[in-house]
Coordinates of C-alpha atoms in Angstrom, one line a residue:
X1 CA 0.0 0.1 -0.1
X2 CA 1.3 3.7 -1.5
X3 CA 1.5 6.4 1.9
X4 CA 2.0 9.5 0.5
X5 CA 3.3 11.8 2.6
X6 CA 6.7 12.9 5.0
X7 CA 9.2 10.1 6.5
X8 CA 9.3 12.1 9.4
X9 CA 5.4 11.5 10.5
X10 CA 6.4 8.2 11.3
X11 CA 7.8 9.6 14.7
X12 CA 5.3 12.6 15.2
X13 CA 4.1 12.3 18.9
X14 CA 0.5 13.1 20.1
X15 CA -0.9 14.0 23.7
X16 CA -3.9 12.9 24.7
X17 CA -6.2 13.5 28.0
X18 CA -8.0 10.6 29.5
X19 CA -11.3 11.2 31.5
X20 CA -11.6 8.3 34.6
X21 CA -14.9 7.3 36.1
X22 CA -13.6 9.7 38.9
X23 CA -14.4 13.1 37.2
X24 CA -11.8 14.9 39.5
X25 CA -8.9 12.5 37.8
X26 CA -7.4 12.6 34.6
X27 CA -4.7 10.8 32.9
X28 CA -2.4 11.8 30.3
X29 CA 0.1 10.4 28.3
X30 CA 1.9 10.3 24.3
X31 CA 1.4 7.9 21.3
X32 CA 2.8 8.4 17.9
X33 CA 1.7 6.9 14.5
X34 CA 2.4 3.4 15.4
X35 CA 0.6 2.5 18.4
X36 CA -3.1 0.8 19.0
X37 CA -6.0 1.6 20.7
X38 CA -5.0 -1.6 23.2
X39 CA -1.5 -0.2 24.1
X40 CA -3.6 3.1 25.1
X41 CA -6.2 1.4 27.0
X42 CA -3.4 -1.1 28.9
X43 CA -1.6 1.9 29.8
X44 CA -4.6 3.6 31.4
X45 CA -5.1 0.2 32.7
X46 CA -2.0 0.0 34.8
X47 CA -1.9 3.2 36.0
X48 CA -5.6 2.5 37.8
X49 CA -3.4 -0.9 39.1
X50 CA -6.3 -3.2 37.2
X51 CA -5.9 -6.9 35.5
X52 CA -9.3 -7.7 34.9
X53 CA -8.8 -4.9 32.3
X54 CA -10.9 -6.5 29.7
X55 CA -13.8 -5.2 30.8
X56 CA -13.6 -2.0 29.8
X57 CA -12.7 0.8 26.6
X58 CA -11.9 3.7 26.1
X59 CA -14.4 6.2 24.8
X60 CA -14.5 9.2 22.6
X61 CA -16.3 11.9 20.3
X62 CA -15.2 12.5 16.6
X63 CA -15.5 16.0 14.6
X64 CA -19.1 14.5 13.3
X65 CA -20.4 14.6 17.4
X66 CA -20.7 11.2 16.7
X67 CA -19.7 8.9 20.0
X68 CA -16.8 5.8 19.0
X69 CA -15.3 3.3 21.1
X70 CA -11.6 3.2 20.5
X71 CA -11.0 -0.1 18.6
X72 CA -8.0 -1.5 20.3
X73 CA -6.2 -3.4 17.1
X74 CA -6.5 -0.1 15.2
X75 CA -4.1 2.2 15.0
X76 CA -5.0 5.3 17.6
X77 CA -4.1 8.2 15.4
X78 CA -6.5 6.4 12.6
X79 CA -9.0 6.5 14.4
X80 CA -9.1 10.3 16.0
X81 CA -8.6 12.3 12.8
X82 CA -9.5 15.7 13.5
X83 CA -9.4 16.2 17.4
X84 CA -8.6 18.4 19.0
X85 CA -7.6 18.2 22.0
X86 CA -7.2 14.6 21.9
X87 CA -10.2 13.0 24.9
X88 CA -11.0 10.1 25.8
X89 CA -13.3 8.9 28.7
X90 CA -12.4 5.8 30.5
X91 CA -16.1 3.6 30.8
X92 CA -16.9 0.4 31.0
X93 CA -17.8 -1.6 28.1
X94 CA -18.7 -4.7 29.3
X95 CA -21.0 -4.8 32.4
X96 CA -19.9 -8.5 34.0
X97 CA -23.4 -10.4 34.3
X98 CA -22.6 -11.3 38.3
X99 CA -19.6 -8.8 39.2
X100 CA -19.1 -11.1 42.4
X101 CA -16.8 -13.4 40.0
X102 CA -14.3 -11.0 39.6
X103 CA -11.5 -11.9 41.6
X104 CA -10.0 -9.0 42.4
X105 CA -12.2 -6.0 45.0
X106 CA -10.3 -2.9 43.0
X107 CA -12.1 -4.1 39.7
X108 CA -15.2 -4.2 41.4
X109 CA -15.0 -0.7 42.9
X110 CA -14.5 0.8 38.8
X111 CA -18.0 -1.7 38.3
X112 CA -19.3 0.8 41.4
X113 CA -18.4 3.9 40.2
X114 CA -19.2 3.2 36.3
X115 CA -22.9 2.3 38.5
X116 CA -22.2 5.5 40.5
X117 CA -22.3 7.5 36.8
X118 CA -25.2 5.6 35.6
X119 CA -27.4 6.5 38.3
X120 CA -26.3 9.7 38.0
X121 CA -27.3 10.6 34.1
X122 CA -30.3 8.2 34.2
X123 CA -29.1 5.2 32.9
X124 CA -29.7 3.1 35.8
X125 CA -33.5 3.3 35.6
X126 CA -34.8 2.5 38.9
X127 CA -37.9 3.6 41.0
X128 CA -37.6 6.3 43.1
X129 CA -37.5 4.0 45.9
X130 CA -34.6 1.8 44.1
X131 CA -32.8 5.1 43.8
X132 CA -33.0 6.4 47.5
X133 CA -31.8 2.8 48.5
X134 CA -28.9 2.7 45.6
X135 CA -28.1 7.0 46.7
X136 CA -28.0 6.3 50.4
X137 CA -25.6 3.6 49.5
X138 CA -23.5 5.9 48.6
X139 CA -23.6 8.3 51.4
X140 CA -22.8 5.8 53.5
X141 CA -19.7 5.1 51.4
X142 CA -18.8 8.4 51.3
X143 CA -19.8 9.9 55.2
X144 CA -19.5 6.7 56.8
X145 CA -22.3 6.1 59.6
X146 CA -24.7 9.1 60.9
X147 CA -23.5 11.6 63.5
X148 CA -25.5 14.2 64.2
X149 CA -23.5 16.7 65.3
X150 CA -21.5 16.6 62.0
X151 CA -24.7 15.7 59.3
X152 CA -26.9 18.7 60.2
X153 CA -30.0 19.6 58.1
X154 CA -30.2 18.4 54.6
X155 CA -26.8 17.2 54.2
X156 CA -27.8 15.4 50.8
X157 CA -28.3 17.6 48.8
X158 CA -24.3 18.5 48.5
X159 CA -24.2 15.3 47.1
X160 CA -24.8 14.3 43.3
X161 CA -26.4 11.7 43.4
X162 CA -29.1 11.1 40.9
X163 CA -30.5 12.8 37.3
X164 CA -33.8 14.3 39.4
X165 CA -33.0 14.9 42.7
X166 CA -35.7 16.4 44.7
X167 CA -36.3 17.2 48.3
X168 CA -38.5 14.4 49.0
X169 CA -35.6 12.1 47.5
X170 CA -33.4 13.6 49.8
X171 CA -35.3 13.3 52.5
X172 CA -36.0 9.8 51.6
X173 CA -32.1 9.1 51.0
X174 CA -31.3 10.5 55.0
X175 CA -34.2 8.4 56.5
X176 CA -32.4 5.2 54.9
X177 CA -28.6 6.4 55.3
X178 CA -29.7 7.1 59.3
X179 CA -31.8 3.8 60.3
X180 CA -30.8 1.3 57.9
X181 CA -26.9 1.1 57.1
X182 CA -25.1 2.1 60.3
X183 CA -22.2 -0.2 61.0
X184 CA -21.4 -0.7 57.2
X185 CA -17.9 -0.1 55.7
X186 CA -17.5 1.3 52.8
X187 CA -16.7 -2.3 50.6
X188 CA -19.5 -3.3 52.3
X189 CA -22.5 -1.0 51.4
X190 CA -20.4 -1.3 47.2
X191 CA -21.0 -4.6 47.2
X192 CA -24.9 -4.3 48.3
X193 CA -24.7 -1.7 45.9
X194 CA -23.7 -3.9 43.4
X195 CA -25.9 -6.3 44.3
X196 CA -28.9 -4.6 44.2
X197 CA -27.6 -2.6 41.3
X198 CA -26.9 -5.6 38.5
X199 CA -30.7 -7.4 39.4
X200 CA -32.2 -4.5 37.1
X201 CA -33.1 -4.1 33.7
X202 CA -31.2 -1.1 32.6
X203 CA -28.3 -2.9 34.3
X204 CA -25.2 -2.6 31.3
X205 CA -27.3 -0.8 29.0
X206 CA -26.3 2.6 27.7
X207 CA -29.6 3.9 25.8
X208 CA -29.6 4.3 21.5
X209 CA -32.4 6.9 20.7
X210 CA -34.0 5.3 16.9
X211 CA -37.4 5.0 15.5
X212 CA -40.1 2.1 15.1
X213 CA -41.8 2.0 11.8
X214 CA -44.7 4.1 12.8
X215 CA -42.0 7.1 13.9
X216 CA -42.3 5.9 17.4
X217 CA -39.2 7.6 19.7
X218 CA -37.5 4.4 20.9
X219 CA -34.5 3.8 22.9
X220 CA -32.6 0.6 22.2
X221 CA -30.2 -1.2 24.9
X222 CA -27.1 -3.3 24.4
X223 CA -25.9 -6.1 27.2
X224 CA -25.3 -9.3 28.6
X225 CA -28.7 -10.5 28.5
X226 CA -29.3 -9.7 24.7
X227 CA -31.2 -6.3 23.0
X228 CA -33.7 -4.5 24.6
X229 CA -36.0 -1.9 24.0
X230 CA -37.5 1.0 26.1
X231 CA -40.5 3.6 25.4
X232 CA -40.2 6.3 27.9
X233 CA -39.7 4.0 31.0
X234 CA -41.2 1.1 30.3
X235 CA -39.3 -1.9 28.9
X236 CA -41.3 -2.9 25.3
X237 CA -39.3 -5.8 24.4
X238 CA -36.1 -8.1 24.9
X239 CA -34.7 -10.0 22.4
X240 CA -32.0 -12.6 24.2
X241 CA -29.2 -13.5 22.5
X242 CA -30.0 -17.2 22.2
X243 CA -33.1 -15.5 20.2
X244 CA -30.2 -13.8 18.0
X245 CA -29.3 -15.1 15.0
X246 CA -28.1 -12.3 12.4
X247 CA -27.2 -8.7 13.2
X248 CA -26.8 -6.2 10.5
X249 CA -27.1 -2.7 9.0
X250 CA -28.2 -0.8 5.9
X251 CA -28.0 2.6 5.8
X252 CA -29.5 4.1 9.0
X253 CA -32.0 0.8 9.5
X254 CA -30.1 -1.5 12.5
X255 CA -31.9 -4.6 11.6
X256 CA -31.7 -8.3 14.1
X257 CA -32.9 -11.1 12.8
X258 CA -34.7 -13.4 15.6
X259 CA -35.9 -16.9 15.6
X260 CA -38.6 -17.7 18.2
X261 CA -41.4 -19.9 18.4
X262 CA -40.0 -22.0 15.7
X263 CA -39.9 -18.8 13.2
X264 CA -37.8 -16.6 11.8
X265 CA -38.6 -12.7 12.0
X266 CA -36.7 -9.3 11.2
X267 CA -36.7 -6.5 13.6
X268 CA -36.1 -3.2 12.4
X269 CA -34.8 0.1 14.5
X270 CA -34.3 3.4 12.1
X271 CA -31.2 5.3 13.7
X272 CA -30.3 8.9 13.5
X273 CA -27.8 8.8 10.8
X274 CA -25.7 6.4 9.1
X275 CA -23.1 6.6 11.6
X276 CA -25.0 6.5 14.8
X277 CA -26.5 3.4 12.8
X278 CA -22.7 1.7 12.4
X279 CA -22.1 2.5 16.1
X280 CA -24.9 0.7 17.5
X281 CA -24.2 -2.4 15.1
X282 CA -21.2 -2.4 16.6
X283 CA -21.6 -2.3 19.9
X284 CA -24.1 -5.0 19.3
X285 CA -22.2 -7.6 17.5
X286 CA -18.8 -6.6 20.2
X287 CA -21.5 -7.0 23.3
X288 CA -22.8 -10.7 22.1
X289 CA -19.6 -12.1 21.1
X290 CA -18.4 -11.1 24.4
X291 CA -21.1 -13.1 25.8
X292 CA -21.8 -15.9 24.3
X293 CA -18.6 -17.4 21.9
X294 CA -16.7 -20.2 24.1
X295 CA -13.5 -18.9 22.9
X296 CA -12.0 -15.8 21.0
X297 CA -10.2 -18.3 18.4
X298 CA -14.2 -19.0 17.1
X299 CA -14.3 -14.9 16.6
X300 CA -15.6 -15.0 13.0
X301 CA -15.0 -11.6 10.5
X302 CA -18.6 -10.4 10.4
X303 CA -19.1 -8.0 7.4
X304 CA -22.6 -5.7 6.4
X305 CA -24.2 -2.6 5.2
X306 CA -22.6 -2.9 1.7
X307 CA -25.1 -2.1 -0.9
X308 CA -24.4 -1.1 -4.9
X309 CA -22.6 1.9 -3.9
X310 CA -20.5 0.7 -0.9
X311 CA -18.1 -1.4 0.0
X312 CA -20.1 -1.8 3.8
X313 CA -18.4 -3.0 6.5
X314 CA -15.9 -5.4 8.3
X315 CA -15.5 -5.7 11.7
X316 CA -13.2 -8.1 14.0
X317 CA -13.7 -8.5 17.3
X318 CA -10.3 -8.7 19.2
X319 CA -9.8 -9.3 22.6
X320 CA -10.6 -12.0 24.9
X321 CA -14.4 -13.3 26.3
X322 CA -15.9 -13.7 29.1
X323 CA -15.9 -17.2 29.7
X324 CA -12.3 -17.2 28.7
X325 CA -12.0 -15.0 31.4
X326 CA -13.8 -16.5 34.1
X327 CA -11.9 -20.1 33.3
X328 CA -8.4 -18.1 34.8
X329 CA -8.1 -20.3 37.7
X330 CA -6.3 -18.8 41.0
X331 CA -5.5 -14.9 41.9
X332 CA -3.9 -13.0 39.4
X333 CA -1.4 -11.3 41.9
X334 CA -0.2 -12.4 45.4
X335 CA -1.5 -8.9 47.5
X336 CA -4.2 -7.4 45.7
X337 CA -4.0 -3.7 45.7
X338 CA -5.3 -1.3 48.2
X339 CA -8.6 1.1 47.0
X340 CA -7.6 5.1 47.4
X341 CA -11.3 6.5 48.2
X342 CA -9.9 10.0 49.7
X343 CA -11.0 11.9 46.2
X344 CA -14.2 10.7 45.9
X345 CA -16.3 13.4 48.2
X346 CA -15.0 15.9 46.2
X347 CA -16.1 14.2 42.6
X348 CA -19.5 14.3 44.3
X349 CA -20.1 17.4 45.4
X350 CA -19.1 19.4 41.9
X351 CA -21.9 21.2 40.0
X352 CA -23.1 18.6 36.9
X353 CA -22.6 21.7 35.1
X354 CA -18.5 23.0 35.4
X355 CA -16.5 22.7 33.2
X356 CA -13.3 21.6 34.1
X357 CA -10.0 22.1 32.1
X358 CA -7.9 19.0 31.1
X359 CA -3.9 19.9 30.9
X360 CA -4.2 19.6 27.5
X361 CA -7.2 22.1 27.4
X362 CA -5.8 25.3 29.1
X363 CA -8.6 27.4 31.0
X364 CA -9.6 30.7 29.6
X365 CA -9.0 29.1 26.0
X366 CA -12.0 30.4 23.9
X367 CA -11.2 27.8 21.5
X368 CA -11.1 24.9 24.1
X369 CA -14.2 25.6 25.7
X370 CA -15.5 25.5 22.3
X371 CA -14.5 22.0 21.8
X372 CA -16.1 21.0 25.1
X373 CA -19.1 22.6 24.5
X374 CA -19.4 20.5 20.9
X375 CA -18.2 17.5 22.9
X376 CA -20.8 17.8 25.7
X377 CA -23.9 18.9 23.8
X378 CA -22.7 15.8 21.6
X379 CA -22.7 13.7 24.8
X380 CA -26.3 15.7 26.4
X381 CA -28.6 13.2 23.9
X382 CA -31.4 15.4 24.2
X383 CA -34.7 13.3 22.1
X384 CA -38.3 13.6 22.3
X385 CA -39.6 10.7 23.7
X386 CA -42.9 10.4 22.4
X387 CA -46.3 8.5 25.0
X388 CA -48.5 6.4 21.9
X389 CA -47.6 3.1 22.5
X390 CA -45.4 1.0 20.1
X391 CA -44.3 -2.3 18.5
X392 CA -41.1 -3.1 16.8
X393 CA -40.9 -3.5 13.4
X394 CA -41.3 -7.6 12.7
X395 CA -41.5 -9.1 9.7
X396 CA -41.3 -13.0 8.8
X397 CA -37.9 -14.0 6.6
X398 CA -39.3 -13.8 3.1
X399 CA -37.4 -10.0 1.5
X400 CA -35.9 -7.6 3.3
X401 CA -36.1 -4.2 2.6
X402 CA -35.9 -0.7 4.3
X403 CA -39.4 -0.5 4.8
X404 CA -40.3 -3.6 7.5
X405 CA -44.1 -4.0 8.0
X406 CA -45.3 -4.6 11.1
X407 CA -45.9 -8.0 12.9
X408 CA -45.9 -9.9 15.9
X409 CA -44.4 -8.8 19.1
X410 CA -41.6 -9.8 20.6
X411 CA -41.1 -13.2 22.9
X412 CA -40.9 -10.3 26.2
X413 CA -43.4 -7.3 26.1
X414 CA -44.2 -6.3 29.9
X415 CA -45.6 -2.7 30.9
X416 CA -44.0 -3.1 34.2
X417 CA -42.1 -0.7 36.1
X418 CA -45.0 2.0 35.7
X419 CA -45.3 3.5 39.6
X420 CA -47.5 5.9 41.3
X421 CA -44.6 8.7 41.4
X422 CA -44.1 12.2 39.3
X423 CA -41.9 12.0 36.5
X424 CA -39.4 12.0 38.5
X425 CA -37.3 9.6 36.6
X426 CA -39.2 8.1 33.6
X427 CA -38.5 10.8 30.3
X428 CA -35.2 13.0 31.4
X429 CA -33.8 9.4 32.2
X430 CA -32.8 8.3 28.9
X431 CA -33.0 11.8 27.6
X432 CA -30.0 13.0 29.5
X433 CA -28.3 9.3 29.1
X434 CA -25.9 9.9 27.0
X435 CA -23.3 12.0 28.8
X436 CA -19.7 10.8 29.2
X437 CA -19.0 13.2 32.5
X438 CA -20.6 15.3 34.9
X439 CA -19.8 18.4 32.6
X440 CA -23.3 17.9 31.2
X441 CA -25.5 21.3 32.4
X442 CA -28.6 19.5 34.2
X443 CA -31.5 21.5 34.5
X444 CA -33.6 20.8 37.9
X445 CA -34.1 20.6 41.3
X446 CA -30.2 20.1 42.3
X447 CA -29.0 21.6 45.4
X448 CA -26.0 23.7 45.7
X449 CA -22.5 21.9 45.0
X450 CA -19.3 23.2 45.2
X451 CA -17.4 23.5 41.8
X452 CA -13.8 21.6 40.9
X453 CA -11.2 21.2 38.8
X454 CA -9.7 17.8 37.7
X455 CA -6.2 17.1 38.8
X456 CA -4.0 14.5 37.0
X457 CA -2.9 11.3 39.2
X458 CA -0.3 12.1 41.1
X459 CA 3.3 10.5 40.1
X460 CA 6.9 11.9 40.7
X461 CA 7.2 12.3 36.8
X462 CA 6.5 16.2 35.1
X463 CA 6.3 14.8 31.1
X464 CA 3.3 12.8 30.1
X465 CA 4.2 9.3 29.9
X466 CA 4.9 7.8 26.9
X467 CA 2.9 3.8 25.7
X468 CA 5.2 0.8 26.3
X469 CA 6.0 -0.6 23.4
X470 CA 3.8 -3.4 21.9
X471 CA 5.6 -6.2 23.3
X472 CA 6.6 -5.5 27.0
X473 CA 4.8 -6.3 29.8
X474 CA 5.1 -2.9 31.8
X475 CA 5.1 -3.8 35.7
X476 CA 2.2 -3.0 37.6
X477 CA 2.9 0.5 39.3
X478 CA -0.2 2.7 40.7
X479 CA -0.2 5.7 38.7
X480 CA 1.0 8.5 36.1
X481 CA 0.7 12.1 36.5
X482 CA 1.4 15.0 33.8
X483 CA 1.6 18.8 33.3
X484 CA -0.2 21.3 30.8
X485 CA 0.4 20.7 26.8
X486 CA -0.8 20.8 23.4
X487 CA -2.2 18.5 21.8
X488 CA -0.5 18.0 17.9
X489 CA -2.8 18.1 15.7
X490 CA -3.0 15.1 13.1
X491 CA -2.7 16.1 8.9
X492 CA -5.9 17.2 7.8
X493 CA -7.3 15.1 5.0
X494 CA -6.5 16.7 1.7
X495 CA -8.6 15.5 -1.3
X496 CA -6.0 16.7 -4.1
X497 CA -3.4 14.5 -2.7
X498 CA -5.3 12.0 -2.4
X499 CA -6.4 12.1 -6.4
X500 CA -3.7 13.1 -8.1
X501 CA -0.9 10.3 -7.1
X502 CA -4.0 7.3 -7.7
X503 CA -4.9 9.0 -11.3
X504 CA -1.4 8.8 -12.4
X505 CA -1.2 5.5 -10.9
X506 CA -4.4 4.5 -12.5
X507 CA -3.3 5.9 -16.1
X508 CA 0.3 4.2 -15.3
X509 CA -1.5 0.5 -14.7
X510 CA -3.7 1.1 -17.7
X511 CA -0.6 2.4 -20.0
X512 CA 1.1 -0.9 -19.1
X513 CA -1.7 -3.6 -19.7
X514 CA -1.9 -1.9 -23.2
X515 CA 1.5 -2.1 -24.0
X516 CA 1.8 -6.1 -22.9
X517 CA -1.6 -7.0 -24.8
X518 CA -0.3 -5.3 -27.8
X519 CA 3.3 -6.4 -28.1
X520 CA 3.3 -9.3 -26.1
X521 CA 2.9 -12.5 -28.4
X522 CA 1.2 -14.8 -25.8
X523 CA -1.9 -16.7 -27.6
X524 CA -4.2 -16.0 -24.7
X525 CA -4.1 -12.2 -24.9
X526 CA -4.3 -12.8 -28.8
X527 CA -8.3 -12.5 -28.4
X528 CA -7.9 -9.0 -26.8
X529 CA -5.8 -7.9 -29.9
X530 CA -8.4 -9.1 -31.7
X531 CA -11.4 -7.2 -30.5
X532 CA -12.1 -4.1 -32.9
X533 CA -11.3 -1.5 -30.2
X534 CA -8.3 -3.0 -29.4
X535 CA -7.4 -3.4 -33.2
X536 CA -8.7 0.8 -33.8
X537 CA -6.6 1.3 -31.0
X538 CA -3.5 0.1 -32.2
X539 CA -4.1 1.7 -35.8
X540 CA -5.2 5.2 -34.4
X541 CA -3.4 5.6 -31.2
X542 CA -0.8 3.2 -30.1
X543 CA 2.0 2.6 -33.9
X544 CA 1.3 6.3 -34.2
X545 CA 2.6 7.3 -30.5
X546 CA 4.7 4.4 -30.8
X547 CA 6.5 5.9 -34.4
X548 CA 6.8 8.8 -32.9
X549 CA 9.1 8.0 -29.9
X550 CA 10.7 5.7 -32.2
X551 CA 11.9 8.9 -34.4
X552 CA 12.6 10.6 -31.1
X553 CA 14.7 8.3 -29.9
X554 CA 16.2 7.9 -32.8
X555 CA 17.3 11.4 -33.2
X556 CA 18.9 11.9 -29.1
X557 CA 21.0 8.7 -30.3
X558 CA 22.6 9.8 -33.4

């Protein structure tokens, strides 16, 4: 493959910032053109002292405001074109069905931090009573036992815990904290939080806005159980992985091929854009392969989305699957690392509307502010939710078209989870579910909170840490840190630089092929030479040009 550009580009270093699950902490590092996503993820996990890193990933938003997971098998620089600054978010990618099957407490702690974020941003949908219990667990972990002298009045209002944090909910949280959780340690309440959260329908769900065949707004969730659809607060359908035979997309249509009740069905959902549809398809394929395959050696290459005018999308999952992770016997290391909970209270107290500066984005920079605002506006994902009852787009397996007609409902269409409370957690729970950090401006009844800035993780180093070499296994350490730097902008795509060399290559290839056909004595090409078009080409163009070049060459040699 030809590469047009300066050889010095190979040695160019890029700086990126990674936001951790605690918004008050960031990790900054450098990478080069040849570094792949796997190296960056391993580097971040090393700073967090994580060995069970298969459940985590790095998320980013491209220049078109589309979210992506960083592909571990591809070069980083090819995935973050035109991003300045380069920002990643460290997140849980594959939520374990049972967090207590994880081998290390520090891994469960990161799952807890992610679920705490999901609760705050509305992704972890639950009833007000369940939300109050989960929030009380967080308060007990942060503050310890209730002390009347220290915890005065409405002390819960200082914390951002829920998407819709009303005074009534705060009263319920304080009641649970004061009467039911006394004596429980942070580790105990965090385990109780995990035990409760993993039983909810929206555990591990990152809602994707889609529409059914009637134009009703739905949200598509994908987790270890399968593919779920929600309308407002109601789960409408659940397609389990054992029922899913194939997943693909065509344009903006995300299509699931199902087999249940011994019949084949096709379910389709329309996404806002083609890029969003491709993202949903890829998330679904990764989740399905990770939780269903017995071995990573059996991972197939998946191709979809092709049409007359496009090649489609080819994707191959890289990494281990869940069964391989669980089959690892014995402890991962002799002594588990300790968990540092010292910075957590400040992370809960800062307002969701605060805009902390990252090391690659100096405070006061108008351009940096615009970049972050664009990043956050997309992450906010504000969508209208219709109240009309809906059904999935289903048809029997006959002819697949973009227009999918209505048919039988999904296997599971329960309408539970309706309660006699106000709209505390229903509509807004999914409208704000796409935010990647607490930088999002949330309207509503939140109490006064303090505002903080994220700080690099402490380390004696003062330079951004370069990524380790691909072949070297770096020893497990605790943290890295950095200073404020400026990101090197990747080269922008230049149509002229691509078109001209490509055009010259095509012309040269055609000229060589013509000479080969007309000058060769091969009998295989004899039929081609006798074509009327080739005879005219030889008589009117090739022979005159050949004679002209022979005369010019004779003059030069004479």
